[in-house]
Coordinates of C-alpha atoms and ligand atoms in Angstrom, one line a residue:
Chain A
M1 CA 32.3 -19.2 -43.0
K2 CA 29.2 -18.9 -45.1
I3 CA 25.9 -19.7 -43.5
D4 CA 25.1 -22.5 -46.0
T5 CA 28.5 -24.1 -45.3
I6 CA 27.7 -24.2 -41.6
L7 CA 24.1 -25.5 -42.1
S8 CA 25.3 -28.3 -44.3
K9 CA 27.4 -29.7 -41.5
Y10 CA 24.2 -30.6 -39.6
E11 CA 21.3 -32.9 -40.3
P12 CA 18.2 -30.8 -40.7
K13 CA 16.7 -31.9 -37.4
S14 CA 15.4 -29.4 -34.9
E15 CA 17.4 -31.0 -32.1
N16 CA 20.5 -29.4 -33.7
L17 CA 19.1 -25.9 -33.4
I18 CA 21.3 -24.9 -30.4
Q19 CA 24.4 -26.4 -31.8
I20 CA 23.8 -24.6 -35.2
L21 CA 23.3 -21.3 -33.4
H22 CA 26.6 -21.6 -31.6
D23 CA 28.4 -22.4 -34.8
I24 CA 26.9 -19.4 -36.6
Q25 CA 27.5 -17.0 -33.8
D26 CA 31.1 -18.1 -33.4
H27 CA 31.7 -17.4 -37.1
T28 CA 29.9 -14.1 -37.3
E29 CA 31.9 -10.9 -37.0
G30 CA 30.4 -9.1 -34.0
N31 CA 29.6 -12.3 -32.1
Y32 CA 25.9 -12.2 -32.7
L33 CA 23.1 -13.8 -34.6
K34 CA 21.7 -11.9 -37.6
E35 CA 18.0 -11.8 -38.3
E36 CA 18.5 -13.1 -41.9
D37 CA 20.6 -16.0 -40.7
L38 CA 18.0 -16.9 -38.2
E39 CA 15.4 -17.1 -41.0
K40 CA 17.7 -19.4 -42.9
V41 CA 18.0 -21.6 -39.9
A42 CA 14.3 -21.8 -39.5
D43 CA 13.8 -22.7 -43.1
Y44 CA 16.6 -25.3 -43.0
L45 CA 15.1 -27.0 -39.9
K46 CA 11.5 -26.5 -41.1
I47 CA 10.5 -24.9 -37.8
P48 CA 8.7 -21.6 -37.2
K49 CA 10.9 -18.5 -36.9
S50 CA 9.3 -17.9 -33.5
R51 CA 10.7 -21.1 -32.2
V52 CA 14.2 -20.1 -33.3
N53 CA 13.7 -16.7 -31.7
G54 CA 12.4 -18.3 -28.5
V55 CA 15.6 -20.3 -28.2
V56 CA 17.9 -17.4 -29.0
E57 CA 16.3 -15.3 -26.3
F58 CA 16.3 -18.1 -23.7
Y59 CA 20.0 -18.7 -23.6
S60 CA 22.4 -16.1 -22.3
M61 CA 25.3 -16.9 -24.6
F62 CA 23.3 -15.9 -27.7
S63 CA 22.9 -12.3 -28.7
K64 CA 20.9 -10.6 -31.4
K65 CA 22.8 -7.4 -31.1
P66 CA 26.2 -7.0 -32.6
R67 CA 28.9 -7.1 -29.9
G68 CA 32.6 -6.2 -29.7
K69 CA 35.4 -8.3 -31.1
Y70 CA 36.1 -9.3 -27.5
V71 CA 33.1 -10.1 -25.3
I72 CA 34.0 -9.6 -21.7
R73 CA 31.8 -11.6 -19.3
L74 CA 32.3 -10.8 -15.7
C75 CA 30.9 -13.4 -13.2
K76 CA 28.6 -11.9 -10.5
S77 CA 27.5 -15.0 -8.8
P78 CA 27.7 -15.3 -5.0
P79 CA 31.3 -16.7 -4.7
C80 CA 32.7 -14.0 -7.0
F81 CA 30.5 -11.4 -5.3
V82 CA 32.2 -12.3 -2.0
K83 CA 35.6 -11.7 -3.6
G84 CA 34.7 -8.3 -4.8
A85 CA 33.3 -8.9 -8.3
F86 CA 31.4 -5.7 -8.3
N87 CA 34.5 -3.6 -7.7
M88 CA 35.9 -5.3 -10.8
L89 CA 32.8 -4.4 -12.7
D90 CA 33.3 -0.7 -11.8
E91 CA 36.9 -1.1 -12.9
L92 CA 35.9 -2.5 -16.3
K93 CA 33.3 0.2 -16.8
S94 CA 35.6 3.0 -16.0
Q95 CA 38.6 1.7 -18.0
L96 CA 36.5 1.1 -21.0
E97 CA 34.1 4.0 -20.5
I98 CA 31.0 2.0 -21.2
D99 CA 28.2 0.4 -19.2
V100 CA 27.2 -3.2 -19.0
N101 CA 25.8 -4.5 -22.4
E102 CA 27.5 -1.7 -24.3
T103 CA 30.3 -1.8 -26.8
T104 CA 33.3 0.5 -27.0
K105 CA 33.3 2.9 -30.0
D106 CA 36.2 1.2 -31.6
G107 CA 34.1 -2.0 -31.7
L108 CA 36.7 -3.9 -29.6
F109 CA 35.0 -4.6 -26.3
T110 CA 31.6 -5.4 -24.9
I111 CA 31.0 -5.8 -21.2
E112 CA 28.4 -8.4 -20.0
T113 CA 27.8 -10.0 -16.7
T114 CA 27.3 -13.7 -16.3
S115 CA 26.4 -16.4 -13.7
C116 CA 29.1 -18.7 -12.3
L117 CA 31.8 -19.7 -14.9
G118 CA 33.0 -22.6 -12.9
V119 CA 36.4 -21.2 -11.9
C120 CA 35.4 -20.0 -8.5
D121 CA 38.6 -20.8 -6.7
E122 CA 40.1 -18.0 -8.8
A123 CA 37.4 -15.5 -8.0
P124 CA 36.8 -12.8 -9.1
V125 CA 36.7 -14.2 -12.6
M126 CA 35.9 -13.0 -16.1
S127 CA 36.0 -14.6 -19.5
I128 CA 37.0 -12.9 -22.8
N129 CA 35.5 -14.9 -25.7
N130 CA 36.6 -18.4 -24.6
K131 CA 39.5 -17.5 -22.3
I132 CA 39.2 -17.3 -18.6
Y133 CA 41.0 -14.7 -16.4
G134 CA 40.9 -15.2 -12.6
K135 CA 42.3 -13.6 -9.5
L136 CA 41.4 -10.2 -11.0
D137 CA 42.4 -6.9 -9.5
S138 CA 42.5 -3.4 -11.0
A139 CA 46.1 -3.7 -12.2
K140 CA 45.5 -7.1 -13.8
I141 CA 42.4 -5.9 -15.6
K142 CA 44.3 -2.9 -17.0
K143 CA 47.0 -5.1 -18.2
I144 CA 44.6 -7.6 -19.9
I145 CA 42.8 -4.8 -21.7
E146 CA 46.0 -3.2 -22.8
N147 CA 47.2 -6.4 -24.2
Y148 CA 43.9 -7.1 -26.1
R149 CA 44.2 -3.6 -27.5
K150 CA 47.6 -4.6 -28.9
G151 CA 46.0 -7.7 -30.3
K152 CA 47.5 -10.1 -27.7
S153 CA 45.3 -12.4 -25.6
E154 CA 48.1 -13.5 -23.2
I155 CA 48.9 -11.6 -20.1
Chain B
M1 CA 50.7 -24.7 2.4
K2 CA 48.2 -27.2 1.1
N3 CA 48.0 -30.4 3.0
E4 CA 46.6 -32.5 0.2
A5 CA 48.1 -35.9 1.0
K6 CA 46.5 -35.9 4.4
Y7 CA 43.2 -34.6 3.2
E8 CA 42.6 -36.5 0.0
N9 CA 41.1 -39.8 -0.4
K10 CA 40.8 -40.4 -4.1
I11 CA 38.3 -42.5 -6.0
V12 CA 36.9 -40.1 -8.5
L13 CA 40.0 -37.8 -9.0
S14 CA 42.6 -40.6 -8.9
N15 CA 43.6 -40.0 -12.5
V16 CA 43.1 -36.2 -12.6
G17 CA 46.4 -34.5 -12.8
N18 CA 48.2 -37.9 -13.0
I19 CA 47.5 -39.0 -16.6
D20 CA 47.5 -37.3 -19.9
P21 CA 43.8 -36.8 -20.6
T22 CA 44.4 -36.5 -24.3
N23 CA 45.9 -40.0 -24.5
I24 CA 43.5 -42.9 -24.3
N25 CA 46.4 -45.3 -23.6
D26 CA 47.2 -43.4 -20.4
Y27 CA 43.7 -44.2 -19.2
I28 CA 43.9 -47.8 -20.3
E29 CA 47.1 -48.2 -18.3
T30 CA 45.2 -47.3 -15.1
R31 CA 42.9 -50.3 -15.8
G32 CA 40.7 -48.0 -17.9
Y33 CA 37.9 -49.7 -19.9
E34 CA 38.6 -53.0 -18.0
A35 CA 35.3 -52.9 -16.2
A36 CA 33.4 -52.0 -19.3
K37 CA 35.1 -54.8 -21.2
K38 CA 34.3 -57.3 -18.6
I39 CA 30.7 -56.3 -18.4
V40 CA 29.8 -56.1 -22.1
S41 CA 31.4 -59.5 -22.8
N42 CA 28.5 -61.0 -20.8
E43 CA 30.6 -61.8 -17.8
Y44 CA 27.8 -59.8 -16.0
T45 CA 24.2 -59.6 -16.9
P46 CA 22.6 -56.1 -16.8
L47 CA 20.9 -57.2 -13.6
N48 CA 24.2 -58.1 -12.0
V49 CA 25.5 -54.6 -12.8
I50 CA 22.5 -53.0 -11.3
D51 CA 22.8 -55.2 -8.2
I52 CA 26.4 -54.2 -7.7
I53 CA 25.6 -50.5 -8.0
K54 CA 22.6 -50.9 -5.7
N55 CA 24.8 -52.7 -3.2
S56 CA 27.5 -50.1 -3.3
G57 CA 25.0 -47.5 -2.1
L58 CA 26.2 -45.0 -4.7
R59 CA 24.0 -41.9 -4.5
G60 CA 23.7 -39.2 -7.2
R61 CA 26.3 -36.4 -6.8
G62 CA 24.2 -33.9 -8.8
G63 CA 22.7 -32.5 -5.6
A64 CA 19.8 -34.6 -4.6
G65 CA 21.6 -37.8 -3.5
F66 CA 19.1 -40.1 -5.2
P67 CA 20.3 -43.8 -5.1
T68 CA 21.8 -44.5 -8.5
G69 CA 21.1 -48.3 -8.6
A70 CA 17.4 -47.7 -8.0
K71 CA 17.3 -45.1 -10.7
W72 CA 18.9 -47.5 -13.2
E73 CA 16.6 -50.3 -12.2
F74 CA 13.5 -48.1 -12.9
T75 CA 14.7 -47.5 -16.4
A76 CA 15.9 -51.1 -16.9
K77 CA 12.4 -52.3 -16.2
E78 CA 10.7 -50.0 -18.7
K79 CA 9.8 -51.6 -22.0
A80 CA 10.6 -49.3 -24.9
D81 CA 12.2 -49.3 -28.4
K82 CA 14.9 -46.9 -27.3
K83 CA 16.4 -45.8 -24.1
F84 CA 19.0 -43.1 -23.4
I85 CA 21.8 -42.3 -21.0
V86 CA 22.4 -38.6 -20.3
C87 CA 25.5 -37.3 -18.5
N88 CA 24.6 -34.1 -16.9
A89 CA 27.7 -31.9 -17.3
D90 CA 25.9 -28.6 -17.2
E91 CA 27.5 -27.7 -13.8
G92 CA 26.0 -24.3 -13.2
E93 CA 25.6 -24.3 -9.4
P94 CA 27.6 -21.3 -8.3
G95 CA 30.8 -22.4 -6.4
T96 CA 31.0 -25.7 -8.1
F97 CA 33.7 -26.8 -10.6
K98 CA 34.3 -30.4 -9.8
D99 CA 32.7 -31.8 -12.9
R100 CA 34.9 -29.6 -15.1
L101 CA 38.0 -31.0 -13.5
I102 CA 36.8 -34.6 -14.1
L103 CA 35.8 -33.8 -17.7
E104 CA 39.1 -32.1 -18.4
G105 CA 41.3 -34.4 -16.5
D106 CA 39.8 -37.9 -17.0
P107 CA 37.3 -37.8 -19.9
H108 CA 37.5 -41.5 -20.7
R109 CA 36.2 -42.3 -17.2
I110 CA 33.0 -40.7 -18.1
L111 CA 32.7 -42.5 -21.4
E112 CA 33.3 -45.8 -19.6
G113 CA 30.7 -45.1 -16.9
M114 CA 28.2 -44.3 -19.6
I115 CA 28.9 -47.5 -21.5
I116 CA 28.3 -49.5 -18.3
A117 CA 25.1 -47.6 -17.5
G118 CA 23.9 -48.2 -21.1
Y119 CA 24.5 -51.9 -20.8
A120 CA 22.8 -52.1 -17.4
V121 CA 19.5 -50.3 -18.5
G122 CA 19.5 -51.4 -22.1
A123 CA 20.3 -48.1 -23.8
Q124 CA 22.4 -47.8 -27.0
K125 CA 22.9 -44.1 -27.0
G126 CA 24.3 -41.6 -24.6
F127 CA 24.4 -37.8 -24.6
I128 CA 26.9 -35.7 -22.7
Y129 CA 25.3 -32.2 -22.1
I130 CA 28.2 -29.8 -21.4
R131 CA 27.6 -26.2 -20.6
G132 CA 28.8 -24.0 -23.5
E133 CA 31.2 -22.0 -21.4
Y134 CA 33.4 -25.1 -20.7
S135 CA 35.4 -24.9 -23.9
T136 CA 38.4 -27.0 -22.7
A137 CA 36.1 -29.7 -21.4
I138 CA 34.2 -29.8 -24.6
E139 CA 37.4 -30.2 -26.6
R140 CA 38.7 -33.0 -24.3
I141 CA 35.5 -34.9 -24.4
T142 CA 35.2 -34.5 -28.2
N143 CA 38.6 -35.9 -28.7
A144 CA 38.1 -38.7 -26.2
I145 CA 34.9 -39.8 -28.0
K146 CA 36.9 -39.8 -31.3
D147 CA 39.7 -41.9 -29.8
A148 CA 37.2 -44.3 -28.3
Y149 CA 35.5 -44.8 -31.6
E150 CA 38.8 -45.5 -33.3
K151 CA 39.5 -48.2 -30.8
H152 CA 36.0 -49.7 -31.1
Y153 CA 35.2 -48.8 -27.5
L154 CA 32.2 -46.9 -28.9
G155 CA 30.0 -47.7 -31.9
N156 CA 28.8 -51.2 -33.0
S157 CA 30.0 -54.4 -31.3
I158 CA 32.1 -52.5 -28.9
L159 CA 35.0 -53.9 -26.9
G160 CA 34.8 -57.2 -28.8
S161 CA 31.2 -57.8 -27.7
S162 CA 27.8 -57.7 -29.4
F163 CA 26.8 -54.6 -27.6
N164 CA 26.3 -51.3 -29.5
F165 CA 26.8 -47.9 -27.8
D166 CA 27.1 -44.4 -29.2
I167 CA 27.9 -41.2 -27.4
E168 CA 27.2 -37.7 -28.7
I169 CA 28.0 -34.3 -27.1
K170 CA 25.5 -31.5 -26.8
K171 CA 26.6 -28.0 -25.9
G172 CA 24.5 -25.8 -23.6
A173 CA 24.3 -22.1 -24.2
G174 CA 24.2 -20.4 -20.8
S175 CA 21.3 -21.3 -18.5
Y176 CA 21.5 -22.5 -14.9
V177 CA 18.0 -24.1 -15.0
C178 CA 19.2 -26.4 -17.8
G179 CA 21.0 -28.4 -15.2
E180 CA 17.6 -29.5 -13.9
E181 CA 17.1 -32.9 -15.6
T182 CA 13.9 -32.2 -17.5
S183 CA 15.0 -28.8 -18.6
L184 CA 18.2 -30.4 -19.8
I185 CA 16.2 -32.9 -21.8
E186 CA 14.3 -30.1 -23.4
S187 CA 17.6 -28.4 -24.3
I188 CA 19.0 -31.6 -25.8
E189 CA 15.9 -31.7 -28.0
G190 CA 16.9 -28.2 -29.2
K191 CA 14.3 -26.2 -27.3
R192 CA 14.1 -23.6 -24.6
G193 CA 15.1 -25.1 -21.3
N194 CA 11.8 -24.9 -19.6
P195 CA 11.4 -27.6 -17.0
R196 CA 8.7 -30.3 -17.4
I197 CA 6.1 -31.2 -14.9
K198 CA 7.1 -34.4 -13.0
P199 CA 5.9 -37.1 -13.0
P200 CA 6.5 -38.6 -15.4
Y201 CA 10.1 -38.8 -14.4
P202 CA 12.8 -39.0 -17.1
G203 CA 13.4 -42.7 -16.1
Q204 CA 10.0 -43.4 -17.7
K205 CA 9.6 -40.5 -20.2
G206 CA 12.7 -38.6 -20.9
L207 CA 14.4 -37.7 -24.2
W208 CA 11.8 -37.7 -26.9
N209 CA 9.6 -39.4 -24.3
Y210 CA 11.8 -42.5 -24.1
P211 CA 13.1 -43.9 -20.8
T212 CA 16.2 -41.9 -19.9
V213 CA 18.7 -42.1 -17.1
V214 CA 20.2 -38.7 -16.2
N215 CA 23.3 -38.8 -14.0
N216 CA 25.8 -36.3 -12.9
V217 CA 29.4 -36.4 -14.0
E218 CA 30.7 -37.2 -10.6
T219 CA 28.2 -40.0 -10.2
I220 CA 29.2 -41.6 -13.5
A221 CA 32.9 -41.2 -12.6
N222 CA 32.3 -43.6 -9.6
V223 CA 30.8 -46.3 -11.8
A224 CA 33.9 -48.0 -13.3
P225 CA 35.9 -48.0 -10.0
I226 CA 32.9 -49.7 -8.2
L227 CA 32.7 -52.4 -10.8
L228 CA 36.4 -53.0 -10.8
N229 CA 36.8 -53.1 -7.0
G230 CA 33.4 -54.2 -5.8
A231 CA 30.6 -52.7 -3.7
D232 CA 32.3 -53.7 -0.4
W233 CA 35.4 -51.8 -1.3
F234 CA 33.3 -48.7 -2.1
K235 CA 31.4 -49.0 1.2
S236 CA 34.6 -49.0 3.1
F237 CA 34.7 -45.2 2.4
G238 CA 32.2 -42.7 3.8
T239 CA 29.2 -43.3 6.0
E240 CA 26.6 -46.1 6.1
K241 CA 24.0 -44.1 4.2
S242 CA 26.3 -42.1 2.0
P243 CA 29.2 -44.4 1.0
G244 CA 32.2 -43.3 -1.0
T245 CA 33.7 -39.9 -1.3
K246 CA 32.5 -36.4 -2.3
I247 CA 34.3 -33.7 -4.1
F248 CA 34.1 -30.4 -2.3
T249 CA 34.9 -27.1 -3.8
L250 CA 36.2 -24.7 -1.2
I251 CA 36.0 -21.1 -2.1
G252 CA 35.6 -17.6 -0.7
N253 CA 37.6 -16.0 2.1
V254 CA 39.9 -19.0 2.8
K255 CA 43.7 -19.2 2.7
N256 CA 43.8 -22.1 0.2
P257 CA 40.7 -22.3 -2.0
G258 CA 40.5 -25.4 -4.2
V259 CA 39.1 -28.8 -4.7
V260 CA 39.3 -31.8 -2.4
E261 CA 37.9 -35.3 -2.5
L262 CA 37.0 -36.6 0.9
P263 CA 35.0 -39.4 2.4
F264 CA 31.5 -38.6 3.6
G265 CA 31.4 -38.0 7.3
I266 CA 34.0 -35.3 7.1
T267 CA 33.3 -32.0 8.9
L268 CA 33.4 -28.5 7.6
R269 CA 35.9 -27.7 10.3
E270 CA 38.3 -30.2 8.7
I271 CA 37.6 -28.9 5.2
I272 CA 37.9 -25.2 6.0
F273 CA 40.6 -25.1 8.7
G274 CA 42.4 -28.3 7.8
F275 CA 42.5 -28.5 4.0
G276 CA 41.8 -24.8 3.5
G277 CA 44.2 -23.5 6.1
G278 CA 41.5 -21.3 7.7
I279 CA 40.2 -17.8 7.0
S280 CA 42.3 -15.5 4.9
N281 CA 43.7 -12.1 6.1
D282 CA 43.5 -13.3 9.8
R283 CA 39.9 -12.6 9.9
K284 CA 37.1 -14.6 11.7
L285 CA 34.6 -16.9 10.1
K286 CA 31.2 -15.5 9.7
A287 CA 29.1 -17.6 7.3
I288 CA 29.2 -20.7 5.2
H289 CA 27.0 -21.1 2.2
L290 CA 26.9 -24.9 1.6
G291 CA 25.8 -26.7 -1.5
G292 CA 25.5 -23.9 -4.0
A293 CA 23.2 -20.9 -4.2
S294 CA 20.2 -23.1 -3.5
G295 CA 21.6 -24.4 -0.3
A296 CA 21.4 -23.0 3.2
V297 CA 23.7 -20.4 4.8
Y298 CA 25.1 -21.2 8.3
D299 CA 27.2 -19.7 10.9
G300 CA 30.0 -21.5 12.7
S301 CA 27.6 -23.8 14.6
I302 CA 27.6 -26.1 11.6
L303 CA 31.4 -26.7 11.6
D304 CA 31.4 -30.0 13.5
V305 CA 28.4 -31.8 11.8
P306 CA 29.7 -34.9 9.9
L307 CA 28.6 -34.3 6.3
D308 CA 26.5 -36.7 4.3
Y309 CA 23.3 -36.5 2.3
D310 CA 21.0 -36.9 5.3
A311 CA 23.0 -35.0 8.0
L312 CA 21.7 -31.6 7.0
K313 CA 18.0 -32.4 6.6
E314 CA 17.3 -31.4 10.2
K315 CA 19.3 -28.3 9.7
E316 CA 17.0 -27.4 6.7
G317 CA 19.8 -27.5 4.3
M318 CA 21.6 -29.8 1.9
L319 CA 25.0 -30.9 0.9
G320 CA 24.0 -30.2 -2.7
S321 CA 26.9 -30.0 -5.2
G322 CA 29.5 -29.9 -2.4
A323 CA 30.3 -26.2 -2.8
V324 CA 31.6 -24.7 0.4
L325 CA 31.6 -20.9 0.2
V326 CA 33.3 -19.2 3.2
M327 CA 32.6 -15.7 4.2
D328 CA 34.6 -13.7 6.8
E329 CA 33.4 -11.2 9.4
E330 CA 33.5 -8.3 6.9
T331 CA 30.7 -9.7 4.8
D332 CA 27.5 -7.7 4.8
M333 CA 24.8 -10.4 4.9
R334 CA 22.1 -8.0 3.6
K335 CA 24.1 -7.4 0.5
Y336 CA 24.9 -11.1 0.3
L337 CA 21.2 -12.0 0.5
K338 CA 20.5 -9.5 -2.3
N339 CA 23.2 -11.1 -4.5
V340 CA 21.8 -14.5 -4.0
L341 CA 18.3 -13.4 -4.9
E342 CA 19.5 -11.6 -8.0
F343 CA 21.0 -14.9 -9.1
F344 CA 17.6 -16.6 -8.8
K345 CA 15.8 -13.8 -10.5
H346 CA 18.2 -13.9 -13.4
E347 CA 18.1 -17.7 -13.7
S348 CA 14.3 -18.1 -13.3
C349 CA 13.0 -19.4 -16.6
G350 CA 9.8 -17.4 -16.1
Q351 CA 7.5 -20.3 -17.0
C352 CA 5.6 -20.3 -13.7
V353 CA 4.2 -17.3 -11.8
P354 CA 5.4 -18.0 -8.2
C355 CA 9.0 -18.1 -9.2
R356 CA 9.0 -15.4 -11.9
I357 CA 7.2 -12.8 -9.7
G358 CA 8.4 -14.2 -6.4
T359 CA 12.1 -13.8 -7.2
A360 CA 11.5 -10.3 -8.6
R361 CA 9.6 -9.2 -5.5
L362 CA 12.2 -10.7 -3.1
C363 CA 14.9 -8.7 -4.9
E364 CA 13.0 -5.5 -4.5
M365 CA 12.5 -6.1 -0.8
A366 CA 16.1 -7.0 -0.4
D367 CA 17.0 -3.7 -2.0
D368 CA 14.7 -1.9 0.5
I369 CA 16.5 -3.7 3.3
I370 CA 19.8 -2.3 2.1
E371 CA 18.4 1.2 1.6
K372 CA 16.1 1.6 4.5
G373 CA 17.2 -1.0 7.0
G374 CA 15.5 -4.3 8.0
K375 CA 13.0 -2.7 10.4
E376 CA 11.2 -1.0 7.4
V377 CA 10.7 -4.2 5.5
N378 CA 8.4 -7.0 6.3
I379 CA 10.8 -9.8 6.7
E380 CA 8.0 -12.2 7.8
Y381 CA 6.4 -11.5 4.5
M382 CA 9.6 -12.3 2.6
K383 CA 9.7 -15.7 4.4
H384 CA 6.0 -16.2 3.7
L385 CA 6.7 -15.6 0.0
T386 CA 9.4 -18.2 -0.1
D387 CA 6.9 -20.6 1.6
V388 CA 4.5 -19.9 -1.2
M389 CA 7.2 -20.5 -3.8
F390 CA 8.2 -23.7 -2.1
K391 CA 4.7 -25.0 -2.3
S392 CA 3.7 -23.8 -5.7
S393 CA 6.7 -23.5 -8.0
L394 CA 6.9 -25.9 -10.9
C395 CA 10.5 -27.0 -10.5
P396 CA 13.1 -27.1 -7.7
L397 CA 14.6 -23.8 -8.7
G398 CA 11.7 -21.8 -7.4
Q399 CA 11.2 -24.3 -4.6
S400 CA 14.6 -24.0 -3.2
V401 CA 14.8 -20.2 -2.8
I402 CA 13.4 -20.8 0.7
M403 CA 16.7 -22.4 1.9
P404 CA 19.1 -19.5 1.5
V405 CA 16.5 -16.9 2.5
K406 CA 15.2 -18.5 5.7
S407 CA 18.7 -19.6 6.9
I408 CA 20.1 -16.1 6.4
F409 CA 17.3 -14.6 8.4
K410 CA 17.7 -17.4 11.0
Y411 CA 21.4 -17.3 11.6
F412 CA 22.1 -13.6 10.9
N413 CA 19.0 -12.2 12.3
N414 CA 20.9 -9.4 14.2
E415 CA 21.9 -7.9 10.9
F416 CA 18.4 -7.2 9.7
Ligands
LIG501 C1 17.9 -25.6 -10.9 C2 18.6 -26.9 -10.9 C3 19.9 -27.0 -11.5 C4 20.6 -28.2 -11.5 N1 21.9 -28.3 -12.0 C5 22.5 -29.4 -12.1 C6 23.8 -29.5 -12.7 O1 24.4 -28.5 -13.1 N2 24.4 -30.7 -12.7 C7 23.8 -31.9 -12.2 O2 24.4 -32.9 -12.3 N3 22.6 -31.8 -11.7 C8 21.9 -30.6 -11.6 N4 20.7 -30.6 -11.0 C9 20.1 -31.9 -10.6 C10 19.5 -32.7 -11.7 O3 18.1 -32.3 -11.9 C11 19.4 -34.2 -11.5 O4 18.9 -34.4 -10.3 C12 20.8 -34.8 -11.6 O5 21.4 -34.6 -12.8 C13 20.6 -36.3 -11.4 O6 21.9 -37.0 -11.4 P1 22.4 -37.8 -10.2 O7 21.3 -38.7 -9.7 O8 23.6 -38.5 -10.7 O9 22.7 -36.8 -9.1 C14 20.0 -29.4 -11.0 C15 18.7 -29.3 -10.4 C16 18.1 -28.1 -10.4 C17 16.7 -28.0 -9.8
LIG502 S1 10.2 -22.7 -10.7 FE1 11.2 -21.0 -11.8 S2 12.8 -22.0 -13.0 FE2 11.3 -23.6 -12.4 S3 9.8 -23.7 -14.0 FE3 9.0 -22.2 -12.6 S4 9.8 -20.2 -13.3 FE4 11.0 -21.8 -14.3
LIG503 S1 31.1 -17.8 -8.9 FE1 32.3 -16.7 -10.3 S2 33.2 -18.3 -11.4 FE2 32.0 -19.4 -10.0

């Protein structure tokens, strides 16, 4: 979707900033917010670019760096920690051969960590884009990643 | 095996799992919107509604347990051109997912509760602030709002009355502190979620400085049942000072993790060993982190304390969100402490120095404990630092770090 089409869905009021940023990021290849788009948002809402940047940097779901097609966010909050989240992080890193906040060379996967995703009875938990995967273990992670490589999000 | 029938006493979750949340008629068949209809058709004055909620003794389920009727009354008394109702669906407290289940499983209950709150305090607009990660909940609420407008349960002259009420959804974008009411208000206004200094409280100056009631999802879900069944009915559940039920989320090293709604006064023994079936892998219980990351961590000595909002005060803790995180004997409390502190460091908004620097320093010291052992680190100094943060931080995020830190040192002293 073009940026102007997205902007036109919202009244030009600064209270819509966060909602607009979500919308743009969801529709940008690479799951991120481009500098030039942020400028357009600032113009549209008639607020300083610094205010837009301040908001983008505050919220962890926004990124100014291009990310993979699939953004993996592994929860590392205490309940998932107790259920071995950090072993799962090692697993992800070794299977994808990247570190946290890096993207695989083929542009498919980015690994991030996140605070509680609100699915703690299935800990350890990760999300890939909007989908939740719980009760993780090494085999399950392997399977999920294989499936995404094949273009399927179901396990 | 889960023993739900014996352990559940449902007010809030009565519909969840039993009705189709995408069908407004399913909700209506469970006497949905009946309370709202009765109220807005002037069968009750706003003051009547507030009196019923006050009499019911309903207390806020967002963590602090503040009396809901009193909160509404403050805002009802304010004179202003506009007032707002905000439903706090930011649910970021680690270990908590009760609000998600309500939003996904019974969305109209939330809309009805907000209409009633709006009528009681004189607000014509409500916002539901949902964390951005809850995509299913966002979808369900969005559809529920659409269906309610179609039936004229929202909008102008709703439910055949002269009362107008609109509800709009706002998505969060990943920030724990945005669950704090003033930070949430900033976020709805489209800003960074930096908490405001209180007072003024949102009840006087909230959204765009208009009087605003902020209530948790679970709190709001209690409103329609109370008005349908009466305050006395509600008080027949729970304890004298904390009437009703609470949703607990049981997680960690237990056989049957999950969610359970129980009357106040229940003990952790019943929750963990009754509902939860005990510790997994035939291990022993070591620790319980109660109320989310900002609550206290206990050993087994807490198991038989009847739980309500006041019970834990003398135990320097809180019921908080109702999260019950169970840890078995294999858990390394030094590493656990570090993980909790990392959470606070990551979620500190950085606006004030004691919290920004304090969480960072505490993390470094927790690292040193793991590397060099507790004897080499000045644990007294760590406790002192949490005291300073308690006294001088701007918002409850920085102020509450004292609870997990001091309780871990108190109950698990031999590990440091
Ligand atoms: C750091 C922090 C995070 C909070 N997160 C939430 C939350 O996710 N949901 C919530 O309802 N209340 C949260 N609260 C409490 C709110 O500030 C507020 O007290 C609550 O929404 C009031 O609603 P109630 O009276 O119905 O409980 C949080 C408080 C703090 C300090
Ligand atoms: S206490 Fe922490 S979270 Fe609260 S305002 Fe200060 S820095 Fe921000
Ligand atoms: S702690 Fe990981 S999902 Fe809640």
